[in-house]
Tab-separated table of C-alpha atoms in Angstrom:
chain	number	residue	atom	x	y	z
G	156	MET	CA	0.000	0.000	0.000
G	157	GLU	CA	1.397	3.376	-1.036
G	158	VAL	CA	0.682	6.500	0.987
G	159	LYS	CA	1.621	10.047	0.069
G	160	VAL	CA	3.809	12.042	2.456
G	161	LEU	CA	2.383	15.388	3.549
G	162	ASN	CA	4.148	18.370	5.069
G	163	GLN	CA	3.052	20.214	8.215
G	164	LYS	CA	0.759	22.427	6.135
G	165	GLY	CA	-1.123	19.429	4.763
G	166	ALA	CA	0.309	19.766	1.250
G	167	GLU	CA	1.846	16.892	-0.689
G	168	THR	CA	5.640	16.749	-0.687
G	169	GLY	CA	5.853	14.693	-3.885
G	170	ARG	CA	7.186	11.714	-1.955
G	171	SER	CA	5.368	8.551	-0.966
G	172	VAL	CA	6.068	5.588	1.302
G	173	GLN	CA	5.258	1.940	0.839
G	174	LEU	CA	3.477	0.292	3.750
G	175	SER	CA	4.502	-3.323	4.200
G	176	ALA	CA	1.732	-5.851	3.556
G	177	ASP	CA	3.127	-7.988	6.390
G	178	VAL	CA	2.417	-5.191	8.877
G	179	PHE	CA	-0.368	-3.067	7.397
G	180	GLY	CA	-2.054	-5.575	5.112
G	181	ILE	CA	-2.816	-8.755	7.066
G	182	GLN	CA	-6.253	-10.265	7.649
G	183	PRO	CA	-7.276	-8.703	10.996
G	184	ASN	CA	-8.011	-11.034	13.886
G	185	ASP	CA	-10.827	-9.506	15.960
G	186	HIS	CA	-10.457	-11.927	18.868
G	187	ALA	CA	-6.747	-11.133	19.228
G	188	ILE	CA	-7.608	-7.419	19.343
G	189	TYR	CA	-10.276	-8.100	21.967
G	190	LEU	CA	-7.864	-10.022	24.215
G	191	ASP	CA	-5.080	-7.435	23.900
G	192	VAL	CA	-7.420	-4.516	24.655
G	193	LYS	CA	-8.924	-6.467	27.549
G	194	GLN	CA	-5.447	-7.065	28.985
G	195	PHE	CA	-4.454	-3.414	28.543
G	196	LEU	CA	-7.526	-2.176	30.423
G	197	ALA	CA	-7.191	-4.852	33.106
G	198	ASN	CA	-3.572	-3.883	33.729
G	199	GLN	CA	-4.645	-0.271	34.337
G	200	ARG	CA	-6.828	-1.293	37.280
G	201	GLN	CA	-5.271	-0.720	40.704
G	202	GLY	CA	-7.354	-3.374	42.400
G	203	THR	CA	-7.189	-1.549	45.740
G	204	HIS	CA	-10.962	-1.604	46.335
G	205	LYS	CA	-11.903	-2.974	49.752
G	206	THR	CA	-14.757	-2.983	52.231
G	207	LYS	CA	-14.766	-4.057	55.871
G	208	ASP	CA	-15.949	-7.483	56.888
G	209	ARG	CA	-17.328	-8.448	60.313
G	210	THR	CA	-13.879	-8.900	61.851
G	211	GLU	CA	-12.959	-5.282	61.027
G	212	ILE	CA	-16.102	-3.546	62.304
G	213	HIS	CA	-15.774	-1.939	65.749
G	214	ARG	CA	-19.149	-2.413	67.389
G	215	SER	CA	-20.479	-4.139	70.479
G	216	THR	CA	-20.503	-7.915	70.295
G	217	ARG	CA	-23.341	-8.315	72.778
G	218	LYS	CA	-26.352	-10.230	71.614
G	219	VAL	CA	-28.958	-7.825	70.211
G	220	PHE	CA	-31.906	-9.559	71.905
G	221	ARG	CA	-32.724	-12.984	73.226
G	222	GLN	CA	-32.531	-15.957	70.920
G	223	LYS	CA	-36.134	-17.129	71.186
G	224	GLY	CA	-39.519	-15.738	71.970
G	225	THR	CA	-39.359	-12.462	70.043
G	226	GLY	CA	-41.289	-13.683	67.016
G	227	GLY	CA	-38.533	-12.412	64.758
G	228	ALA	CA	-35.364	-13.757	63.238
G	229	ARG	CA	-32.437	-14.443	65.525
G	230	HIS	CA	-29.527	-11.977	65.608
G	231	GLY	CA	-26.216	-12.309	67.327
G	232	SER	CA	-24.293	-9.087	66.653
G	233	LEU	CA	-24.642	-5.508	65.443
G	234	LYS	CA	-21.703	-6.209	63.140
G	235	SER	CA	-24.017	-8.086	60.802
G	236	GLY	CA	-24.367	-6.670	57.318
G	237	ILE	CA	-28.135	-6.322	57.644
G	238	TYR	CA	-27.695	-3.507	60.185
G	239	VAL	CA	-26.870	0.091	59.308
G	240	GLY	CA	-23.201	0.556	60.094
G	241	GLY	CA	-22.557	-3.155	59.880
G	242	ALA	CA	-20.133	-5.022	57.663
G	243	ARG	CA	-20.408	-5.373	53.891
G	244	ILE	CA	-21.531	-8.840	52.854
G	245	HIS	CA	-19.296	-10.368	50.155
G	246	GLY	CA	-17.691	-6.985	49.494
G	247	PRO	CA	-14.738	-6.377	47.159
G	248	ARG	CA	-11.267	-7.349	48.299
G	249	PRO	CA	-7.861	-6.186	47.009
G	250	ARG	CA	-6.847	-8.208	43.974
G	251	ASP	CA	-4.619	-8.153	40.918
G	252	TYR	CA	-6.591	-7.906	37.659
G	253	SER	CA	-3.596	-8.264	35.342
G	254	PHE	CA	-3.085	-11.337	33.215
G	255	LYS	CA	-0.571	-12.492	30.639
G	256	LEU	CA	-0.850	-13.040	26.909
G	257	ASN	CA	1.526	-14.738	24.517
G	258	LYS	CA	3.883	-12.424	22.634
G	259	LYS	CA	2.740	-13.818	19.274
G	260	LEU	CA	-0.887	-13.055	20.099
G	261	LYS	CA	-0.085	-9.496	21.174
G	262	ARG	CA	1.912	-8.986	17.986
G	263	LEU	CA	-0.993	-10.330	15.913
G	264	ALA	CA	-3.338	-7.904	17.702
G	265	ARG	CA	-1.120	-4.893	16.921
G	266	LEU	CA	-0.761	-5.926	13.285
G	267	SER	CA	-4.532	-6.404	13.065
G	268	ALA	CA	-5.140	-2.922	14.481
G	269	LEU	CA	-2.657	-1.350	12.043
G	270	SER	CA	-4.221	-3.254	9.150
G	271	TYR	CA	-7.682	-2.000	10.089
G	272	LYS	CA	-6.415	1.588	9.964
G	273	ALA	CA	-4.850	0.976	6.555
G	274	GLN	CA	-8.003	-0.665	5.186
G	275	ASN	CA	-10.170	2.208	6.397
G	276	GLN	CA	-7.722	4.808	5.021
G	277	GLN	CA	-7.189	6.262	8.467
G	278	ILE	CA	-3.412	6.534	8.183
G	279	VAL	CA	-1.781	9.898	7.513
G	280	VAL	CA	1.950	10.133	6.832
G	281	VAL	CA	3.639	13.426	7.611
G	282	GLU	CA	7.251	14.462	7.192
G	283	ASP	CA	9.427	14.407	10.308
G	284	LEU	CA	8.829	17.317	12.651
G	285	GLN	CA	11.588	19.692	13.653
G	286	MET	CA	10.509	21.783	16.644
G	287	ALA	CA	13.034	24.067	18.327
G	288	ALA	CA	10.783	24.465	21.376
G	289	PRO	CA	7.454	23.117	22.647
G	290	LYS	CA	4.608	24.938	20.891
G	291	THR	CA	1.095	23.531	21.322
G	292	SER	CA	-0.468	26.076	18.956
G	293	GLU	CA	1.917	25.023	16.187
G	294	PHE	CA	1.040	21.367	16.720
G	295	ALA	CA	-2.693	22.156	16.723
G	296	THR	CA	-2.321	24.122	13.482
G	297	MET	CA	-0.636	21.122	11.894
G	298	LEU	CA	-3.482	18.787	12.941
G	299	LYS	CA	-6.018	21.209	11.471
G	300	ALA	CA	-4.050	21.412	8.226
G	301	LEU	CA	-3.958	17.612	8.013
G	302	ASN	CA	-7.766	17.635	8.337
G	303	VAL	CA	-7.666	15.273	11.309
G	304	ASN	CA	-10.875	15.236	13.331
G	305	GLY	CA	-11.590	13.317	16.503
G	306	ARG	CA	-9.053	11.361	18.493
G	307	SER	CA	-5.627	11.001	16.877
G	308	LEU	CA	-2.482	9.015	17.625
G	309	PHE	CA	0.726	10.766	16.566
G	310	VAL	CA	3.663	8.371	16.221
G	311	THR	CA	7.313	9.428	16.081
G	312	ALA	CA	10.370	7.266	15.419
G	313	ASP	CA	12.148	8.245	18.643
G	314	MET	CA	11.345	10.245	21.724
G	315	ASP	CA	11.266	13.960	20.878
G	316	LYS	CA	10.611	16.014	23.985
G	317	ASN	CA	9.469	19.123	22.117
G	318	VAL	CA	6.993	17.190	19.978
G	319	PHE	CA	5.700	15.276	23.000
G	320	LEU	CA	5.193	18.423	25.080
G	321	SER	CA	3.539	20.203	22.149
G	322	GLY	CA	0.999	17.480	21.486
G	323	ARG	CA	0.110	16.187	24.941
G	324	ASN	CA	-2.059	19.184	25.912
G	325	ILE	CA	-4.365	18.811	22.911
G	326	MET	CA	-7.542	17.029	23.915
G	327	GLY	CA	-8.030	13.808	21.989
G	328	ASN	CA	-4.427	13.627	20.791
G	329	VAL	CA	-1.844	11.114	21.996
G	330	VAL	CA	1.865	11.204	21.117
G	331	MET	CA	3.825	7.952	21.258
G	332	THR	CA	7.044	6.489	19.873
G	333	ALA	CA	6.954	3.691	17.307
G	334	GLY	CA	8.304	1.214	19.841
G	335	ASN	CA	5.535	1.934	22.366
G	336	ILE	CA	2.378	1.775	20.260
G	337	ASN	CA	-0.253	-0.614	21.542
G	338	THR	CA	-3.471	-2.103	20.211
G	339	TYR	CA	-5.695	-0.058	22.530
G	340	GLU	CA	-4.397	3.355	21.438
G	341	VAL	CA	-4.336	2.390	17.753
G	342	MET	CA	-7.929	1.150	17.794
G	343	LYS	CA	-9.195	4.077	19.875
G	344	ALA	CA	-7.759	6.695	17.527
G	345	SER	CA	-9.867	7.800	14.575
G	346	HIS	CA	-6.673	8.698	12.689
G	347	LEU	CA	-3.155	7.307	12.902
G	348	ILE	CA	-0.577	9.988	12.084
G	349	LEU	CA	2.842	8.504	11.319
G	350	THR	CA	6.003	10.488	10.784
G	351	GLU	CA	7.987	9.406	7.752
G	352	SER	CA	10.808	7.870	9.787
G	353	SER	CA	8.483	6.071	12.203
G	354	ILE	CA	7.136	3.770	9.481
G	355	ALA	CA	10.485	2.037	9.044
G	356	LYS	CA	10.729	1.656	12.824
G	357	ILE	CA	7.259	0.085	13.046
G	358	GLN	CA	7.900	-2.288	10.157
G	359	GLU	CA	11.288	-3.261	11.585
G	360	THR	CA	9.824	-3.964	15.008
G	361	HIS	CA	6.935	-6.073	13.714
G	362	ALA	CA	8.681	-7.763	10.792
G	363	LYS	CA	8.513	-11.550	10.775
């Protein structure tokens, strides 16, 4: 697949890049994408939720009323969950939500996500940015010139502090390096903006 390279003003540079069919042209695997996204979201969970059980409630342990003869159900303690201020019955406990996936499956999920973007023509290739200092307005102007609406994922070949600082404050825009892209961010973005040099890095990382 051939994609034209645009400059920061959205105009064609006369150059084009060839997207590898092994990375951007495979048959997407929806289940692999589902598992990878599920793992990503699960790994974000802190799992620190907790409620107090009966052993952690500080209340009197005396019997509420006599066992028999009241005509009602028997009760032994005010710590019971049926009383206001009592314990939580079967409440959440701290736990680890993370789980592991095979490397081949995660790679298949990323390739599937990239292939979906290529099939839907949601990939924009822009020439490498050269920013002397962080400038959010300049980055926003570039996005407008590229006619990118909605959430976008801007991918650079290597970490560029000025580009990262310029793009991070724009709502709906995420800046990542080619080595750190993940299935979740690729699928969530409505447009994938790749710098010219990042394509080689992506194809090198995911080559068979």
